[in-house]
Tab-separated table of C-alpha atoms and ligand atoms in Angstrom:
chain	number	residue	atom	x	y	z
A	1	UNK	CA	-101.075	92.725	-67.359
A	2	UNK	CA	-98.596	90.023	-68.221
A	3	UNK	CA	-100.388	89.310	-71.507
A	4	UNK	CA	-99.905	92.764	-72.998
A	5	UNK	CA	-97.937	93.115	-76.215
A	6	UNK	CA	-96.685	96.600	-76.960
A	7	UNK	CA	-95.999	97.668	-80.539
A	8	UNK	CA	-93.183	100.174	-80.996
A	9	UNK	CA	-92.636	102.089	-84.220
A	10	UNK	CA	-88.944	102.757	-84.777
A	11	UNK	CA	-86.066	100.450	-84.038
A	12	UNK	CA	-83.137	102.644	-83.037
A	13	UNK	CA	-81.538	102.989	-79.612
A	14	UNK	CA	-84.695	104.483	-78.096
A	15	UNK	CA	-86.801	101.578	-79.355
A	16	UNK	CA	-84.201	99.180	-77.970
A	17	UNK	CA	-84.268	100.761	-74.527
A	18	UNK	CA	-88.080	100.781	-74.520
A	19	UNK	CA	-88.070	97.073	-75.369
A	20	UNK	CA	-85.564	96.336	-72.589
A	21	UNK	CA	-87.728	98.261	-70.098
A	22	UNK	CA	-90.884	96.456	-71.256
A	23	UNK	CA	-89.252	93.062	-70.848
A	24	UNK	CA	-88.465	93.883	-67.227
A	25	UNK	CA	-92.194	94.541	-66.738
A	26	UNK	CA	-93.157	91.281	-68.420
A	27	UNK	CA	-94.569	93.083	-71.445
A	28	UNK	CA	-93.825	91.674	-74.887
A	29	UNK	CA	-92.735	93.979	-77.670
A	30	UNK	CA	-93.036	93.978	-81.439
A	31	UNK	CA	-90.950	96.568	-83.273
A	32	UNK	CA	-91.820	98.014	-86.660
A	33	UNK	CA	-88.971	99.726	-88.492
A	34	UNK	CA	-88.044	100.713	-92.025
A	35	UNK	CA	-84.462	99.598	-91.447
A	36	UNK	CA	-84.015	95.866	-91.772
A	37	UNK	CA	-80.843	96.107	-89.660
A	38	UNK	CA	-82.501	98.053	-86.845
A	39	UNK	CA	-80.630	97.555	-83.558
A	40	UNK	CA	-83.858	97.065	-81.579
A	41	UNK	CA	-84.304	93.720	-83.295
A	42	UNK	CA	-81.832	92.428	-80.704
A	43	UNK	CA	-84.116	93.307	-77.816
A	44	UNK	CA	-87.731	92.802	-78.911
A	45	UNK	CA	-89.871	89.667	-79.102
A	46	UNK	CA	-90.783	90.184	-82.721
A	47	UNK	CA	-89.646	92.432	-85.502
A	48	UNK	CA	-91.465	93.596	-88.628
A	49	UNK	CA	-89.709	95.620	-91.272
A	50	UNK	CA	-91.359	97.837	-93.873
A	51	UNK	CA	-91.757	101.422	-94.979
A	52	UNK	CA	-93.778	103.694	-92.696
A	53	UNK	CA	-96.508	103.932	-95.337
A	54	UNK	CA	-96.607	100.248	-96.283
A	55	UNK	CA	-100.208	99.378	-95.369
A	56	UNK	CA	-99.765	95.630	-95.674
A	57	UNK	CA	-96.703	95.490	-93.430
A	58	UNK	CA	-98.262	97.834	-90.912
A	59	UNK	CA	-101.323	95.588	-90.725
A	60	UNK	CA	-99.043	92.614	-90.133
A	61	UNK	CA	-97.484	94.596	-87.280
A	62	UNK	CA	-100.676	95.783	-85.604
A	63	UNK	CA	-102.239	92.352	-85.764
A	64	UNK	CA	-99.564	91.216	-83.314
A	65	UNK	CA	-99.966	93.951	-80.702
A	66	UNK	CA	-102.476	95.351	-78.205
A	67	UNK	CA	-101.401	98.971	-78.458
A	68	UNK	CA	-98.851	101.067	-80.301
A	69	UNK	CA	-96.313	103.668	-79.262
A	70	UNK	CA	-93.327	105.169	-81.057
A	71	UNK	CA	-89.701	106.118	-80.493
A	72	UNK	CA	-89.504	109.059	-82.903
A	73	UNK	CA	-91.871	111.762	-84.069
A	74	UNK	CA	-91.351	111.721	-87.810
A	75	UNK	CA	-93.942	109.102	-88.615
A	76	UNK	CA	-96.510	110.145	-91.239
A	77	UNK	CA	-99.668	111.358	-89.483
A	78	UNK	CA	-101.763	109.255	-91.869
A	79	UNK	CA	-99.979	106.107	-90.728
A	80	UNK	CA	-100.608	106.752	-87.034
A	81	UNK	CA	-104.171	107.780	-87.749
A	82	UNK	CA	-104.877	104.572	-89.701
A	83	UNK	CA	-103.349	102.468	-86.932
A	84	UNK	CA	-105.516	104.259	-84.391
A	85	UNK	CA	-108.654	102.968	-86.094
A	86	UNK	CA	-107.625	99.441	-85.116
A	87	UNK	CA	-105.494	99.719	-81.970
A	88	UNK	CA	-104.881	102.455	-79.392
A	89	UNK	CA	-101.926	104.709	-80.209
A	90	UNK	CA	-100.183	106.568	-77.366
A	91	UNK	CA	-99.197	109.365	-77.327
A	92	UNK	CA	-102.181	110.348	-79.480
A	93	UNK	CA	-101.446	110.934	-83.203
A	94	UNK	CA	-103.000	114.413	-82.970
A	95	UNK	CA	-100.261	115.368	-80.476
A	96	UNK	CA	-97.574	114.021	-82.727
A	97	UNK	CA	-98.989	115.997	-85.621
A	98	UNK	CA	-98.469	119.270	-83.747
A	99	UNK	CA	-95.018	118.467	-82.449
A	100	UNK	CA	-93.571	117.052	-85.672
A	101	UNK	CA	-94.130	120.427	-87.342
A	102	UNK	CA	-91.849	123.132	-85.935
A	103	UNK	CA	-94.297	125.915	-86.758
A	104	UNK	CA	-97.379	124.255	-85.260
A	105	UNK	CA	-95.277	123.274	-82.244
A	106	UNK	CA	-94.056	126.827	-81.589
A	107	UNK	CA	-97.542	128.293	-82.141
A	108	UNK	CA	-98.900	125.818	-79.585
A	109	UNK	CA	-96.238	126.701	-77.015
A	110	UNK	CA	-96.724	130.458	-77.475
A	111	UNK	CA	-100.482	130.117	-76.981
A	112	UNK	CA	-99.683	128.833	-73.492
A	113	UNK	CA	-97.784	132.051	-72.841
A	114	UNK	CA	-94.527	130.185	-72.771
A	115	UNK	CA	-91.529	131.876	-74.345
A	116	UNK	CA	-89.905	130.414	-77.471
A	117	UNK	CA	-87.274	131.875	-79.754
A	118	UNK	CA	-88.683	134.463	-82.160
A	119	UNK	CA	-89.668	132.745	-85.374
A	120	UNK	CA	-91.313	133.281	-88.706
A	121	UNK	CA	-92.611	130.980	-91.406
A	122	UNK	CA	-90.656	131.016	-94.664
A	123	UNK	CA	-92.392	129.750	-97.789
A	124	UNK	CA	-90.193	131.304	-100.449
A	125	UNK	CA	-86.745	132.799	-100.621
A	126	UNK	CA	-87.989	136.393	-100.915
A	127	UNK	CA	-89.788	136.015	-97.567
A	128	UNK	CA	-86.449	136.445	-95.877
A	129	UNK	CA	-85.650	139.825	-97.466
A	130	UNK	CA	-87.484	141.935	-94.921
A	131	UNK	CA	-86.478	139.929	-91.909
A	132	UNK	CA	-83.229	141.466	-90.722
A	133	UNK	CA	-84.939	141.419	-87.348
A	134	UNK	CA	-84.620	137.646	-87.173
A	135	UNK	CA	-80.934	137.619	-88.077
A	136	UNK	CA	-78.553	136.196	-87.183
A	137	UNK	CA	-80.799	133.198	-87.227
A	138	UNK	CA	-81.166	129.579	-88.113
A	139	UNK	CA	-83.269	128.431	-91.009
A	140	UNK	CA	-84.812	125.050	-90.230
A	141	UNK	CA	-87.024	122.682	-92.152
A	142	UNK	CA	-90.446	122.632	-90.516
A	143	UNK	CA	-90.510	118.826	-90.551
A	144	UNK	CA	-88.151	115.849	-90.421
A	145	UNK	CA	-85.156	117.543	-88.763
A	146	UNK	CA	-83.067	115.911	-86.051
A	147	UNK	CA	-79.521	116.233	-84.691
A	148	UNK	CA	-79.195	119.548	-86.513
A	149	UNK	CA	-80.122	118.043	-89.879
A	150	UNK	CA	-82.024	120.433	-92.147
A	151	UNK	CA	-80.629	123.517	-90.382
A	152	UNK	CA	-78.819	126.455	-91.989
A	153	UNK	CA	-77.244	129.239	-89.919
A	154	UNK	CA	-77.790	132.630	-91.593
A	155	UNK	CA	-75.938	135.726	-90.487
A	156	UNK	CA	-77.172	138.196	-93.069
A	157	UNK	CA	-79.683	138.123	-95.901
A	158	UNK	CA	-77.001	138.270	-98.592
A	159	UNK	CA	-75.889	134.776	-97.563
A	160	UNK	CA	-79.119	133.465	-99.013
A	161	UNK	CA	-77.963	133.672	-102.605
A	162	UNK	CA	-75.618	130.756	-102.155
A	163	UNK	CA	-78.175	128.586	-100.370
A	164	UNK	CA	-79.305	125.807	-102.604
A	165	UNK	CA	-82.485	124.645	-100.912
A	166	UNK	CA	-86.016	123.881	-102.002
A	167	UNK	CA	-88.159	126.420	-100.142
A	168	UNK	CA	-91.386	124.699	-101.147
A	169	UNK	CA	-90.683	122.118	-98.431
A	170	UNK	CA	-91.543	124.655	-95.726
A	171	UNK	CA	-89.045	126.432	-93.491
A	172	UNK	CA	-88.968	128.400	-90.311
A	173	UNK	CA	-86.461	131.126	-89.520
A	174	UNK	CA	-85.534	131.360	-85.861
A	175	UNK	CA	-83.616	134.159	-84.243
A	176	UNK	CA	-80.377	132.880	-82.782
A	177	UNK	CA	-80.388	132.854	-78.999
A	178	UNK	CA	-77.118	133.791	-77.308
A	179	UNK	CA	-76.930	130.621	-75.329
A	180	UNK	CA	-75.655	130.362	-71.812
A	181	UNK	CA	-76.917	126.858	-71.296
A	182	UNK	CA	-79.314	124.213	-72.527
A	183	UNK	CA	-81.445	122.058	-70.268
A	184	UNK	CA	-84.212	119.532	-70.716
A	185	UNK	CA	-87.043	118.258	-68.589
A	186	UNK	CA	-88.392	114.768	-68.903
A	187	UNK	CA	-91.874	114.129	-67.623
A	188	UNK	CA	-94.074	111.051	-67.754
A	189	UNK	CA	-97.765	111.765	-67.561
A	190	UNK	CA	-100.163	109.039	-66.490
A	191	UNK	CA	-103.420	111.028	-66.449
A	192	UNK	CA	-104.968	114.272	-65.205
A	193	UNK	CA	-102.423	115.896	-62.884
A	194	UNK	CA	-100.751	112.537	-62.466
A	195	UNK	CA	-97.180	112.618	-63.564
A	196	UNK	CA	-93.610	111.811	-62.601
A	197	UNK	CA	-91.048	114.477	-63.413
A	198	UNK	CA	-87.260	114.202	-63.461
A	199	UNK	CA	-85.095	117.068	-62.333
A	200	UNK	CA	-83.715	119.392	-65.053
A	201	UNK	CA	-80.857	117.899	-67.044
A	202	UNK	CA	-78.051	120.103	-68.332
A	203	UNK	CA	-77.101	119.385	-71.942
A	204	UNK	CA	-74.055	120.264	-74.013
A	205	UNK	CA	-74.251	120.060	-77.800
A	206	UNK	CA	-71.406	119.841	-80.291
A	207	UNK	CA	-72.252	120.576	-83.946
A	208	UNK	CA	-75.952	120.650	-82.925
A	209	UNK	CA	-75.689	117.057	-81.675
A	210	UNK	CA	-76.110	116.246	-77.996
A	211	UNK	CA	-72.737	115.312	-76.521
A	212	UNK	CA	-73.093	115.465	-72.709
A	213	UNK	CA	-75.984	115.430	-70.243
A	214	UNK	CA	-75.706	115.774	-66.488
A	215	UNK	CA	-77.649	116.087	-63.262
A	216	UNK	CA	-77.841	118.241	-61.342
A	217	UNK	CA	-78.050	121.074	-63.871
A	218	UNK	CA	-76.146	124.142	-62.767
A	219	UNK	CA	-79.138	126.533	-62.739
A	220	UNK	CA	-80.803	128.825	-60.247
A	221	UNK	CA	-84.020	128.054	-58.416
A	222	UNK	CA	-86.144	130.316	-60.609
A	223	UNK	CA	-85.138	128.481	-63.791
A	224	UNK	CA	-85.440	125.141	-62.022
A	225	UNK	CA	-89.059	125.912	-61.095
A	226	UNK	CA	-90.033	127.645	-64.317
A	227	UNK	CA	-88.768	124.812	-66.521
A	228	UNK	CA	-90.681	122.291	-64.403
A	229	UNK	CA	-93.869	124.369	-64.455
A	230	UNK	CA	-93.712	124.815	-68.216
A	231	UNK	CA	-93.095	121.104	-68.842
A	232	UNK	CA	-96.060	120.217	-66.616
A	233	UNK	CA	-98.276	122.780	-68.351
A	234	UNK	CA	-97.322	121.444	-71.796
A	235	UNK	CA	-97.952	117.824	-70.807
A	236	UNK	CA	-101.296	118.670	-69.179
A	237	UNK	CA	-102.448	120.840	-72.046
A	238	UNK	CA	-101.706	118.073	-74.559
A	239	UNK	CA	-103.410	115.530	-72.277
A	240	UNK	CA	-100.283	113.561	-72.951
A	241	UNK	CA	-99.862	109.933	-71.936
A	242	UNK	CA	-96.293	108.630	-71.747
A	243	UNK	CA	-92.843	110.195	-71.522
A	244	UNK	CA	-92.247	113.588	-73.060
A	245	UNK	CA	-89.155	115.798	-73.193
A	246	UNK	CA	-89.029	119.576	-73.330
A	247	UNK	CA	-85.742	121.112	-74.519
A	248	UNK	CA	-84.961	124.600	-73.216
A	249	UNK	CA	-82.526	127.382	-73.948
A	250	UNK	CA	-81.219	129.743	-71.271
A	251	UNK	CA	-79.799	132.972	-72.661
A	252	UNK	CA	-77.052	135.150	-71.213
A	253	UNK	CA	-79.634	137.220	-69.328
A	254	UNK	CA	-81.077	134.109	-67.708
A	255	UNK	CA	-84.229	134.101	-69.796
A	256	UNK	CA	-85.725	130.671	-70.313
A	257	UNK	CA	-87.123	129.604	-73.712
A	258	UNK	CA	-88.703	126.380	-74.872
A	259	UNK	CA	-86.624	125.182	-77.821
A	260	UNK	CA	-88.620	122.133	-78.816
A	261	UNK	CA	-90.728	119.280	-77.506
A	262	UNK	CA	-90.048	115.614	-78.155
A	263	UNK	CA	-93.197	113.475	-77.870
A	264	UNK	CA	-91.141	110.496	-76.766
A	265	UNK	CA	-88.276	109.322	-74.611
A	266	UNK	CA	-85.156	111.406	-75.175
A	267	UNK	CA	-81.411	111.057	-75.461
A	268	UNK	CA	-80.828	113.447	-72.568
A	269	UNK	CA	-82.743	111.027	-70.332
A	270	UNK	CA	-80.471	108.038	-70.830
A	271	UNK	CA	-78.908	108.780	-67.470
A	272	UNK	CA	-82.267	108.071	-65.802
A	273	UNK	CA	-81.574	104.357	-66.362
A	274	UNK	CA	-78.820	104.395	-63.751
A	275	UNK	CA	-79.575	107.519	-61.753
A	276	UNK	CA	-83.235	106.902	-60.815
A	277	UNK	CA	-85.319	104.093	-59.380
A	278	UNK	CA	-87.488	104.182	-62.544
A	279	UNK	CA	-86.049	105.176	-65.929
A	280	UNK	CA	-87.786	107.349	-68.527
A	281	UNK	CA	-88.214	104.188	-70.607
A	282	UNK	CA	-89.860	102.156	-67.862
A	283	UNK	CA	-92.074	105.118	-67.017
A	284	UNK	CA	-93.140	105.424	-70.645
A	285	UNK	CA	-94.085	101.759	-70.813
A	286	UNK	CA	-95.891	102.010	-67.473
A	287	UNK	CA	-97.910	105.035	-68.591
A	288	UNK	CA	-98.940	103.799	-72.041
A	289	UNK	CA	-99.751	100.291	-70.769
A	290	UNK	CA	-101.741	101.623	-67.824
A	291	UNK	CA	-99.480	100.174	-65.141
A	292	UNK	CA	-99.136	101.740	-61.704
A	293	UNK	CA	-97.176	104.903	-61.092
A	294	UNK	CA	-94.136	104.619	-58.816
A	295	UNK	CA	-92.850	107.767	-57.057
A	296	UNK	CA	-89.524	108.794	-58.575
A	297	UNK	CA	-86.411	108.709	-56.445
A	298	UNK	CA	-82.987	109.857	-57.509
A	299	UNK	CA	-80.310	107.331	-56.665
A	300	UNK	CA	-77.291	109.331	-57.753
A	301	UNK	CA	-76.084	112.334	-59.671
A	302	UNK	CA	-74.837	111.367	-63.087
A	303	UNK	CA	-73.179	112.388	-66.308
A	304	UNK	CA	-73.837	110.867	-69.721
A	305	UNK	CA	-71.560	111.045	-72.733
A	306	UNK	CA	-72.780	110.167	-76.214
A	307	UNK	CA	-70.424	108.008	-78.228
A	308	UNK	CA	-70.470	109.126	-81.853
A	309	UNK	CA	-69.166	107.461	-85.006
A	310	UNK	CA	-65.922	105.542	-84.735
A	311	UNK	CA	-65.384	106.535	-81.090
A	312	UNK	CA	-67.336	103.355	-80.424
A	313	UNK	CA	-64.408	101.144	-81.437
A	314	UNK	CA	-62.395	102.231	-78.408
A	315	UNK	CA	-65.278	101.523	-76.032
A	316	UNK	CA	-66.024	98.175	-77.629
A	317	UNK	CA	-62.442	97.147	-76.943
A	318	UNK	CA	-62.409	98.458	-73.371
A	319	UNK	CA	-63.020	95.732	-70.827
A	320	UNK	CA	-62.340	97.457	-67.544
A	321	UNK	CA	-65.053	100.005	-66.900
A	322	UNK	CA	-65.109	101.419	-63.407
A	323	UNK	CA	-67.840	100.413	-60.985
A	324	UNK	CA	-69.695	103.693	-61.472
A	325	UNK	CA	-69.529	103.569	-65.291
A	326	UNK	CA	-72.259	102.040	-67.418
A	327	UNK	CA	-71.532	101.523	-71.095
A	328	UNK	CA	-74.319	100.966	-73.625
A	329	UNK	CA	-73.545	99.749	-77.124
A	330	UNK	CA	-76.507	100.274	-79.456
A	331	UNK	CA	-75.213	97.394	-81.604
A	332	UNK	CA	-75.551	99.397	-84.799
A	333	UNK	CA	-73.969	97.411	-87.591
A	334	UNK	CA	-72.657	100.339	-89.546
A	335	UNK	CA	-70.412	103.028	-88.090
A	336	UNK	CA	-71.198	106.416	-89.646
A	337	UNK	CA	-69.607	109.745	-88.869
A	338	UNK	CA	-71.511	111.554	-86.071
A	339	UNK	CA	-73.999	108.690	-85.763
A	340	UNK	CA	-75.015	107.941	-82.172
A	341	UNK	CA	-73.420	104.531	-81.571
A	342	UNK	CA	-73.626	104.199	-77.801
A	343	UNK	CA	-73.308	106.117	-74.569
A	344	UNK	CA	-71.619	105.910	-71.217
A	345	UNK	CA	-73.236	107.009	-67.982
A	346	UNK	CA	-71.061	107.779	-64.984
A	347	UNK	CA	-72.641	108.026	-61.547
A	348	UNK	CA	-71.027	110.902	-59.644
B	1	LIG	P1	-83.002	119.133	-83.586
B	1	LIG	O1	-84.398	118.783	-84.003
B	1	LIG	O2	-81.986	118.825	-84.618
B	1	LIG	O3	-82.667	118.683	-82.184
B	1	LIG	P2	-82.930	121.839	-82.468
B	1	LIG	O4	-83.840	122.942	-82.883
B	1	LIG	O5	-83.108	121.289	-81.088
B	1	LIG	O6	-83.058	120.726	-83.581
B	1	LIG	O7	-81.433	122.332	-82.657
B	1	LIG	C1	-80.322	121.570	-82.284
B	1	LIG	C2	-79.351	122.437	-81.497
B	1	LIG	O8	-78.922	123.570	-82.282
B	1	LIG	C3	-79.944	123.062	-80.247
B	1	LIG	O9	-79.945	122.156	-79.168
B	1	LIG	C4	-79.009	124.261	-80.048
B	1	LIG	O10	-77.769	123.859	-79.503
B	1	LIG	C5	-78.790	124.743	-81.463
B	1	LIG	N1	-79.842	125.733	-81.832
B	1	LIG	C6	-80.968	125.461	-82.533
B	1	LIG	N2	-81.736	126.566	-82.675
B	1	LIG	C7	-81.104	127.566	-82.033
B	1	LIG	C8	-81.401	128.947	-81.802
B	1	LIG	N3	-82.498	129.537	-82.285
B	1	LIG	N4	-80.500	129.671	-81.083
B	1	LIG	C9	-79.379	129.083	-80.581
B	1	LIG	N5	-79.039	127.802	-80.769
B	1	LIG	C10	-79.884	127.029	-81.483
B	2	LIG	MG1	-83.349	119.379	-80.371
C-alpha cells in the first residue's frame, strides 16, 4: 500500500492531523482547500487551492490522488458526487448529504429509535408562533453551522421581532436541553460489524465552542453502554467507512440524547493521539485506505484543552512543557478571536 495517495478536502487542523497520520503509514497526501493559507499545507505532500465548486481545480486535485476523504462536512454535495464519478470518496457523499443537514440528520437518528432533542423545521418567521412547546429553544441554520455559528437562543416568541435573519435559508428550532453533561463517542468503522470504538469522552463547551475534553467521562454504566450502542448502530446503519463522531447531551434526569453526528474526525478526539495506541486520525486513514485494523488500547487517561484566539501567544512562547503535556500549534497565520489555534493534551 505504500503507493497510495490520499486526497483530503479541507486544510484546517483536522486535515493537518490526518496528513501527519497518513505520513506515518507511508501514505502520501494531497490537500484541497479554499484557503490559500491553510495550515495543512505544512504537513501534506501537495496542496491545491480553489473554491469547493471550482471544477477545474478539483480535477487538478483528483488527478493526483487515488481516493478522496474530507475533514469537514460542509462540502457541496454536488462536488463530492462529481468527484465520486472519477475516484472513490469515503465516507460516501450520500452519508455526508444527510449529516450536513440538521433536519435530515435528526430525522435519520429518530428513525433508529434514538432520542434527539425535540425539533421542528422552520421555513418562515410565522412558523414559530405556535411553538411555545419548543421554547426556550435554539434556532439553528439547517446547514453550514459550526462552533455555535448560525445559532440563536430564543426564550419566548416575542424575541423574534428583533431577529434579523433570512428564514428562506432553512432553520430548525430545537428545544433547549437542561444539560448536565456533554459526551462524545468516536468510532472508526472498517466494514460490516468491524469497528474500533474509543471510550466516551466528556466535553465542556464555552460559548458553544468546545473548550475541554477528558477521559474517562464521569458517567454511569448505563450511559456508557447506551452511548456506545447508539454510536455503533449509527455507524452500521450508514454503512460508514472511516472515523465518525457522535455528540451527546445528558440532561439533569440522566436521559441521553444524540446532539449531532460529525462524519469525520473530531476535535474531542484530539486526545486519542497521545492517549491511545492508534489515534482517531490514523484509524480514519487505515479505514478509508483499506489498511488492517489494530485493536485499540488505551495508554493513559487524558485531558485536552483547546487554545483559542490570542491565548496561543502564551503557549508559543512557553518552552518548558511538562513530560505529560503535549502542545499542538496549528500554525494558523492569523489569530482571530475564538478561533481554534492549537490544543494541549495532558496525560493524567
Ligand atoms: P455546532 O454544529 O456548532 O457544534 P451544536 O448543535 O453541537 O452545533 O451546538 C453547539 C453547542 O451548543 C452544544 O455542544 C451545546 O453545548 C449547545 N447546544 C446546542 N443545542 C442545544 C440544545 N438543544 N440544548 C442545550 N444545549 C445546546
Ligand atoms: Mg456540535
